Amino acid sequence: MRSQKKNDLYLILAFVAAIAVPINLWTGLKIDSAHANPTVNTPEATGAFTNPVLLRRIMAHQSSVNSVTFSPDSTMLVSGGAYNDGIVRMWNPITGKKIRSITKAQTTTVESLVISPDGQTLVSCGSDNTINLWNLKTNKFTRSFVGHSASVLSLAVSPDSKVLVSGALDGIRMWDLLQQRPLATLVRFDNTIHAVAMNPDGQTIASGDKKGVIKLWDLSTGKLIRGFIAHKDVVTGIAYTPDGQNLVTSSRDRTVKVWNLTSGKLVYTLTGHNNWVNAIAIHPNGQILASAGRDGIKIWDLTTGELLNTLIGHSDWVSAIAFSHDGQMLASGGFDGVVSVWGNPSLAVRRR
């Protein structure tokens, strides 16, 4: 049996080895695309956490997996299904065993999932226009936030676990997670928001819309700080680097872009995907980026813009990705209903 497991590991290693108002300038910070750093499109290479193996393949949902996220202690992986699945399932990422399920998390599609940094609350949202809160300590539903009149596509929580931000096709809203009540509406129907992210300092929100426009908002005042045209198509993902100095954005225009928030300049344009980029995730060390699309998962060096690896573990588009908070694992969800867990070869040996 041990010999068989070892052979399986070698096979996996061999497989992996083989394989919105348009604004032209930031207010106060000029971004001239003509003077931005050149597009980066480099050969693949390997390196630390850049050559992970497939640790686990979980048949998670009957349809597409729209969202994956880890608990703060990295011991639980949560996935949400699409296309009238409406189910949220919780997994042990190492064993692949199901911990529990929420069969009616949303009445239709689960669009996004987030767990508050304190580990107390799981939040789900969907195409039924609602946001639902679940107490992870008691495993019970606590309440729904109803206010959006269109699909809610993205969620973000402040570092202190007090404020929830939701991005939807009818704008952006803020919610008090502690008192479980509405706080404010940042913008309404003139912004169809597909992605939101919270700066690690908890002071700024970034949003991306269907026109490719990125906007930064002051969390305390709800005021627009600045905006800029980042992409030629829908913004599909936004993520801050852990130091809050850079913003990474992805789009259906097949590119990933890295922006320096201090200088206001475009640092890199990462190309390599052959179709829409569906999702992005930044490693906790701030040096590695993962992006997902039709052609699998691409691993990038954020410090150089170098393409390091491509991971193939789904039979269809990869629709969602997330790094564990301890930096040991990367989870991916696909149109094939599968959730895959990736990690360094040493992790596979140590946790067999």
C-alpha positions as a printed Julia matrix, in Angstrom:
352×3 Matrix{Float64}:
   0.0    0.0     0.0
   2.82   2.4     0.93
   4.59   1.54   -2.31
   1.42   2.21   -4.27
   0.97   5.62   -2.61
   4.56   6.46   -3.4
   4.04   5.48   -7.03
   0.91   7.62   -7.18
   2.85  10.6    -5.85
   5.54  10.11   -8.51
   2.86   9.99  -11.22
   1.36  13.26   -9.97
   4.78  14.91   -9.92
   5.46  13.75  -13.47
   2.05  15.01  -14.65
   2.5   18.48  -13.2
   6.04  18.74  -14.53
   4.76  17.95  -18.03
   2.36  20.29  -18.03
 -18.83  53.39  -13.39
 -17.95  56.54  -15.21
 -15.12  56.15  -17.63
 -12.05  57.96  -16.32
  -8.77  58.08  -18.22
  -6.59  59.23  -15.34
  -6.5   58.75  -11.6
  -7.48  61.92   -9.82
  -4.17  63.32   -8.66
  -2.21  60.29   -9.85
  -1.57  60.15  -13.57
  -1.64  56.8   -15.29
  -0.58  57.02  -18.88
  -0.76  53.58  -20.46
   1.66  54.66  -23.15
   4.4   55.03  -20.53
   3.54  51.95  -18.48
   6.01  49.13  -18.09
   6.04  46.77  -21.09
   3.97  43.62  -21.23
   5.63  40.62  -19.57
   5.31  37.26  -21.31
   8.15  34.99  -20.24
   8.82  31.22  -20.45
   7.7   28.96  -17.66
  10.12  27.95  -14.93
   9.96  26.3   -11.51
  10.8   27.35   -7.98
   9.57  27.54   -4.36
   5.78  27.07   -4.18
   5.85  27.49   -7.93
   5.87  23.77   -8.65
   3.07  22.41   -6.44
   1.57  18.96   -6.89
  -2.06  17.94   -6.84
  -2.72  16.86   -3.25
  -6.43  16.18   -3.46
  -9.18  16.11   -6.08
 -12.68  16.45   -4.62
 -15.9   15.86   -6.52
 -17.55  18.8    -4.79
 -20.59  19.93   -6.78
 -22.86  18.76   -9.57
 -22.22  21.96  -11.51
 -19.6   24.7   -11.6
 -17.72  25.76   -8.48
 -18.08  29.53   -8.25
 -16.11  30.22   -5.09
 -13.57  28.64   -2.75
 -12.13  30.0     0.49
 -10.15  28.76    3.49
 -10.83  29.27    7.18
  -8.3   31.56    8.93
  -6.57  28.56   10.53
  -6.38  26.8     7.12
  -8.02  23.64    8.49
 -11.25  24.0     6.51
 -11.95  24.64    2.84
 -15.35  25.95    1.75
 -16.82  25.72   -1.74
 -19.95  27.15   -3.33
 -21.86  25.78   -6.31
 -23.41  27.48   -9.31
 -26.27  27.08  -11.79
 -29.07  26.52   -9.28
 -26.88  24.31   -7.1
 -27.06  26.85   -4.24
 -25.04  24.55   -1.99
 -22.09  25.4     0.25
 -19.88  22.52    1.34
 -17.06  22.44    3.89
 -14.08  20.11    3.49
 -10.97  18.95    5.23
  -8.44  20.11    2.6
  -5.9   17.41    3.5
  -8.13  14.34    3.58
 -10.76  15.64    1.17
 -13.51  14.49    3.52
 -16.7   16.53    3.75
 -17.22  18.19    7.12
 -20.75  19.47    6.53
 -23.04  21.08    3.98
 -25.47  23.98    3.75
 -27.97  22.69    1.21
 -29.88  25.94    0.71
 -27.18  28.55    1.18
 -28.7   30.46   -1.75
 -31.89  29.72   -3.65
 -30.06  29.76   -6.98
 -26.33  30.3    -7.56
 -23.65  30.84   -4.93
 -21.58  33.64   -6.44
 -19.08  34.33   -3.67
 -17.98  33.16   -0.22
 -15.91  34.81    2.49
 -15.01  33.93    6.08
 -14.43  36.78    8.52
 -10.81  37.04    9.75
 -11.91  36.16   13.3
 -13.27  32.84   12.0
 -16.72  33.5    13.45
 -18.84  34.12   10.35
 -19.24  32.56    6.93
 -20.89  34.85    4.39
 -22.45  33.7     1.13
 -24.1   35.67   -1.65
 -25.74  34.83   -4.93
 -27.86  35.52   -7.95
 -30.94  35.61   -5.7
 -29.83  39.14   -4.65
 -29.31  38.14   -1.02
 -26.41  37.82    1.41
 -26.59  35.12    4.08
 -24.63  34.86    7.33
 -23.7   31.62    9.12
 -22.17  31.24   12.58
 -19.25  28.85   12.17
 -19.05  28.15   15.9
 -22.65  26.97   16.21
 -23.04  25.91   12.56
 -26.29  27.87   12.41
 -27.8   30.43   10.07
 -27.92  33.85   11.71
 -29.6   36.21    9.23
 -29.9   37.54    5.68
 -28.91  40.95    4.4
 -31.52  42.1     1.89
 -30.97  45.36    0.04
 -29.51  44.59   -3.34
 -31.96  44.36   -6.24
 -29.62  42.39   -8.5
 -27.1   39.55   -8.33
 -24.47  39.95   -5.61
 -21.17  38.83   -7.14
 -18.4   39.66   -4.67
 -17.72  40.04   -0.94
 -14.95  41.46    1.25
 -14.55  41.79    5.03
 -12.49  44.33    6.98
  -9.45  43.0     8.9
 -11.23  43.61   12.23
 -14.23  41.52   11.05
 -16.61  44.43   11.66
 -17.56  45.57    8.15
 -18.77  43.55    5.18
 -18.68  45.04    1.68
 -20.78  43.57   -1.13
 -20.43  44.25   -4.83
 -23.44  43.63   -7.05
 -24.89  44.46  -10.44
 -26.7   47.35   -8.73
 -23.69  48.84   -6.92
 -21.83  48.55   -3.61
 -23.22  48.28   -0.09
 -21.64  48.14    3.37
 -22.93  46.09    6.3
 -22.22  45.95   10.04
 -21.25  42.34   10.77
 -21.28  42.73   14.55
 -24.73  44.28   14.86
 -25.84  42.63   11.62
 -27.41  45.67   10.04
 -26.98  47.84    6.91
 -24.41  50.63    7.08
 -24.33  52.49    3.78
 -24.73  52.37    0.02
 -21.59  53.57   -1.75
 -22.9   53.63   -5.3
 -26.01  52.48   -7.12
 -27.0   51.5   -10.64
 -24.39  53.48  -12.57
 -21.83  50.91  -11.42
 -22.29  47.22  -12.21
 -19.74  45.78   -9.8
 -18.17  42.39  -10.5
 -15.38  42.41   -7.89
 -14.5   44.09   -4.58
 -11.47  43.87   -2.29
 -10.45  45.34    1.06
  -7.04  46.89    1.66
  -5.2   45.09    4.51
  -5.19  48.38    6.45
  -8.99  48.32    6.44
  -9.21  51.89    5.14
  -9.84  51.46    1.43
 -12.12  49.4    -0.8
 -11.34  48.63   -4.43
 -14.07  47.79   -6.92
 -14.08  46.63  -10.53
 -16.96  46.95  -12.97
 -18.14  45.62  -16.32
 -16.44  48.43  -18.23
 -12.98  47.6   -16.9
 -12.92  50.55  -14.49
 -11.26  50.24  -11.07
 -12.36  52.62   -8.31
 -10.97  53.17   -4.82
 -13.32  54.12   -1.98
 -12.71  55.47    1.51
 -14.24  52.97    3.92
 -14.83  55.48    6.73
 -16.56  58.11    4.58
 -17.87  56.06    1.69
 -16.43  58.65   -0.7
 -14.79  57.88   -4.04
 -11.05  58.5    -3.82
 -10.13  57.95   -7.46
 -10.81  55.76  -10.45
  -9.06  54.62  -13.6
  -9.6   52.48  -16.66
  -7.66  49.29  -16.03
  -8.99  46.83  -18.61
 -10.81  46.62  -21.92
 -13.46  44.24  -20.6
 -15.16  43.11  -17.37
 -12.99  43.12  -14.24
 -13.19  39.58  -12.86
 -10.89  39.85   -9.84
  -9.18  42.32   -7.51
  -6.61  41.6    -4.8
  -4.35  43.75   -2.63
  -0.83  42.59   -1.86
  -0.38  41.93    1.88
   1.53  45.2     2.36
  -1.29  47.14    0.69
   1.14  48.8    -1.71
   0.0   47.12   -4.91
  -3.32  46.18   -6.45
  -3.69  43.22   -8.81
  -6.61  43.08  -11.24
  -7.82  40.51  -13.76
 -10.24  40.71  -16.64
 -12.05  39.01  -19.47
  -9.58  40.83  -21.73
  -7.2   37.91  -20.93
  -4.77  39.99  -18.88
  -3.7   40.39  -15.27
  -2.32  43.79  -14.24
  -0.29  44.94  -11.27
  -0.69  48.55  -10.13
   1.46  50.48   -7.66
  -0.89  52.47   -5.43
   1.77  54.92   -4.25
   3.0   56.02   -7.66
  -0.25  55.3    -9.47
   1.63  53.47  -12.2
   1.05  50.23  -14.01
   3.86  47.9   -12.95
   3.19  44.82  -15.08
   0.75  43.47  -17.6
   0.79  39.69  -17.3
  -0.21  37.84  -20.45
  -0.36  34.14  -21.15
  -3.98  33.07  -20.7
  -5.71  32.15  -23.94
  -9.15  33.31  -22.8
 -10.9   35.1   -19.92
  -9.05  35.27  -16.62
 -11.73  34.2   -14.17
 -10.03  34.64  -10.79
  -6.81  35.63   -9.03
  -5.27  34.94   -5.62
  -2.13  36.27   -3.93
   0.04  34.07   -1.72
   0.37  35.34    1.89
   4.06  36.1     1.27
   3.03  38.68   -1.32
   5.47  37.31   -3.89
   3.4   34.7    -5.72
   0.23  35.24   -7.75
  -2.14  32.58   -9.07
  -4.55  33.27  -11.92
  -7.23  30.96  -13.31
  -8.91  30.52  -16.67
  -9.83  28.14  -19.43
  -6.22  26.99  -19.76
  -5.7   26.1   -16.11
  -3.9   27.91  -13.29
  -0.87  30.08  -13.94
   1.65  30.84  -11.2
   3.5   34.18  -11.41
   6.36  35.86   -9.59
   4.84  39.17   -8.48
   8.23  40.75   -7.92
   9.38  40.22  -11.53
   6.23  39.5   -13.51
   7.69  36.14  -14.57
   5.39  33.26  -15.46
   6.63  30.37  -13.33
   4.3   27.46  -13.93
   0.97  26.29  -15.32
  -1.1   23.78  -13.35
  -3.57  21.52  -15.12
  -5.97  19.7   -12.83
  -9.46  20.37  -14.21
 -11.23  19.06  -17.3
 -12.91  22.42  -17.9
 -12.45  26.12  -17.09
 -11.01  26.98  -13.68
 -13.48  29.39  -12.13
 -12.22  30.04   -8.57
  -8.93  29.94   -6.65
  -7.74  30.73   -3.12
  -4.53  30.34   -1.11
  -4.7   28.99    2.43
  -3.75  31.53    5.08
  -0.71  29.5     6.13
   0.52  29.61    2.54
   0.79  25.82    2.28
  -2.09  25.15   -0.11
  -3.87  26.52   -3.16
  -7.47  25.49   -3.82
  -9.12  25.68   -7.21
 -12.69  25.15   -8.34
 -13.8   24.43  -11.89
 -16.69  24.25  -14.29
 -16.29  20.48  -13.92
 -17.62  20.66  -10.34
 -14.24  19.61   -8.95
 -12.29  21.26   -6.14
  -8.57  20.6    -6.37
  -6.04  21.2    -3.59
  -2.43  21.92   -4.54
   0.71  22.05   -2.4
   4.45  21.48   -2.36
   5.64  17.87   -2.82
   6.98  17.91    0.75
   3.46  18.62    2.0
   2.14  15.62    0.11
   4.72  13.33    1.74
   4.36  14.81    5.22
   0.55  14.65    5.29
  -0.13  11.28    3.69
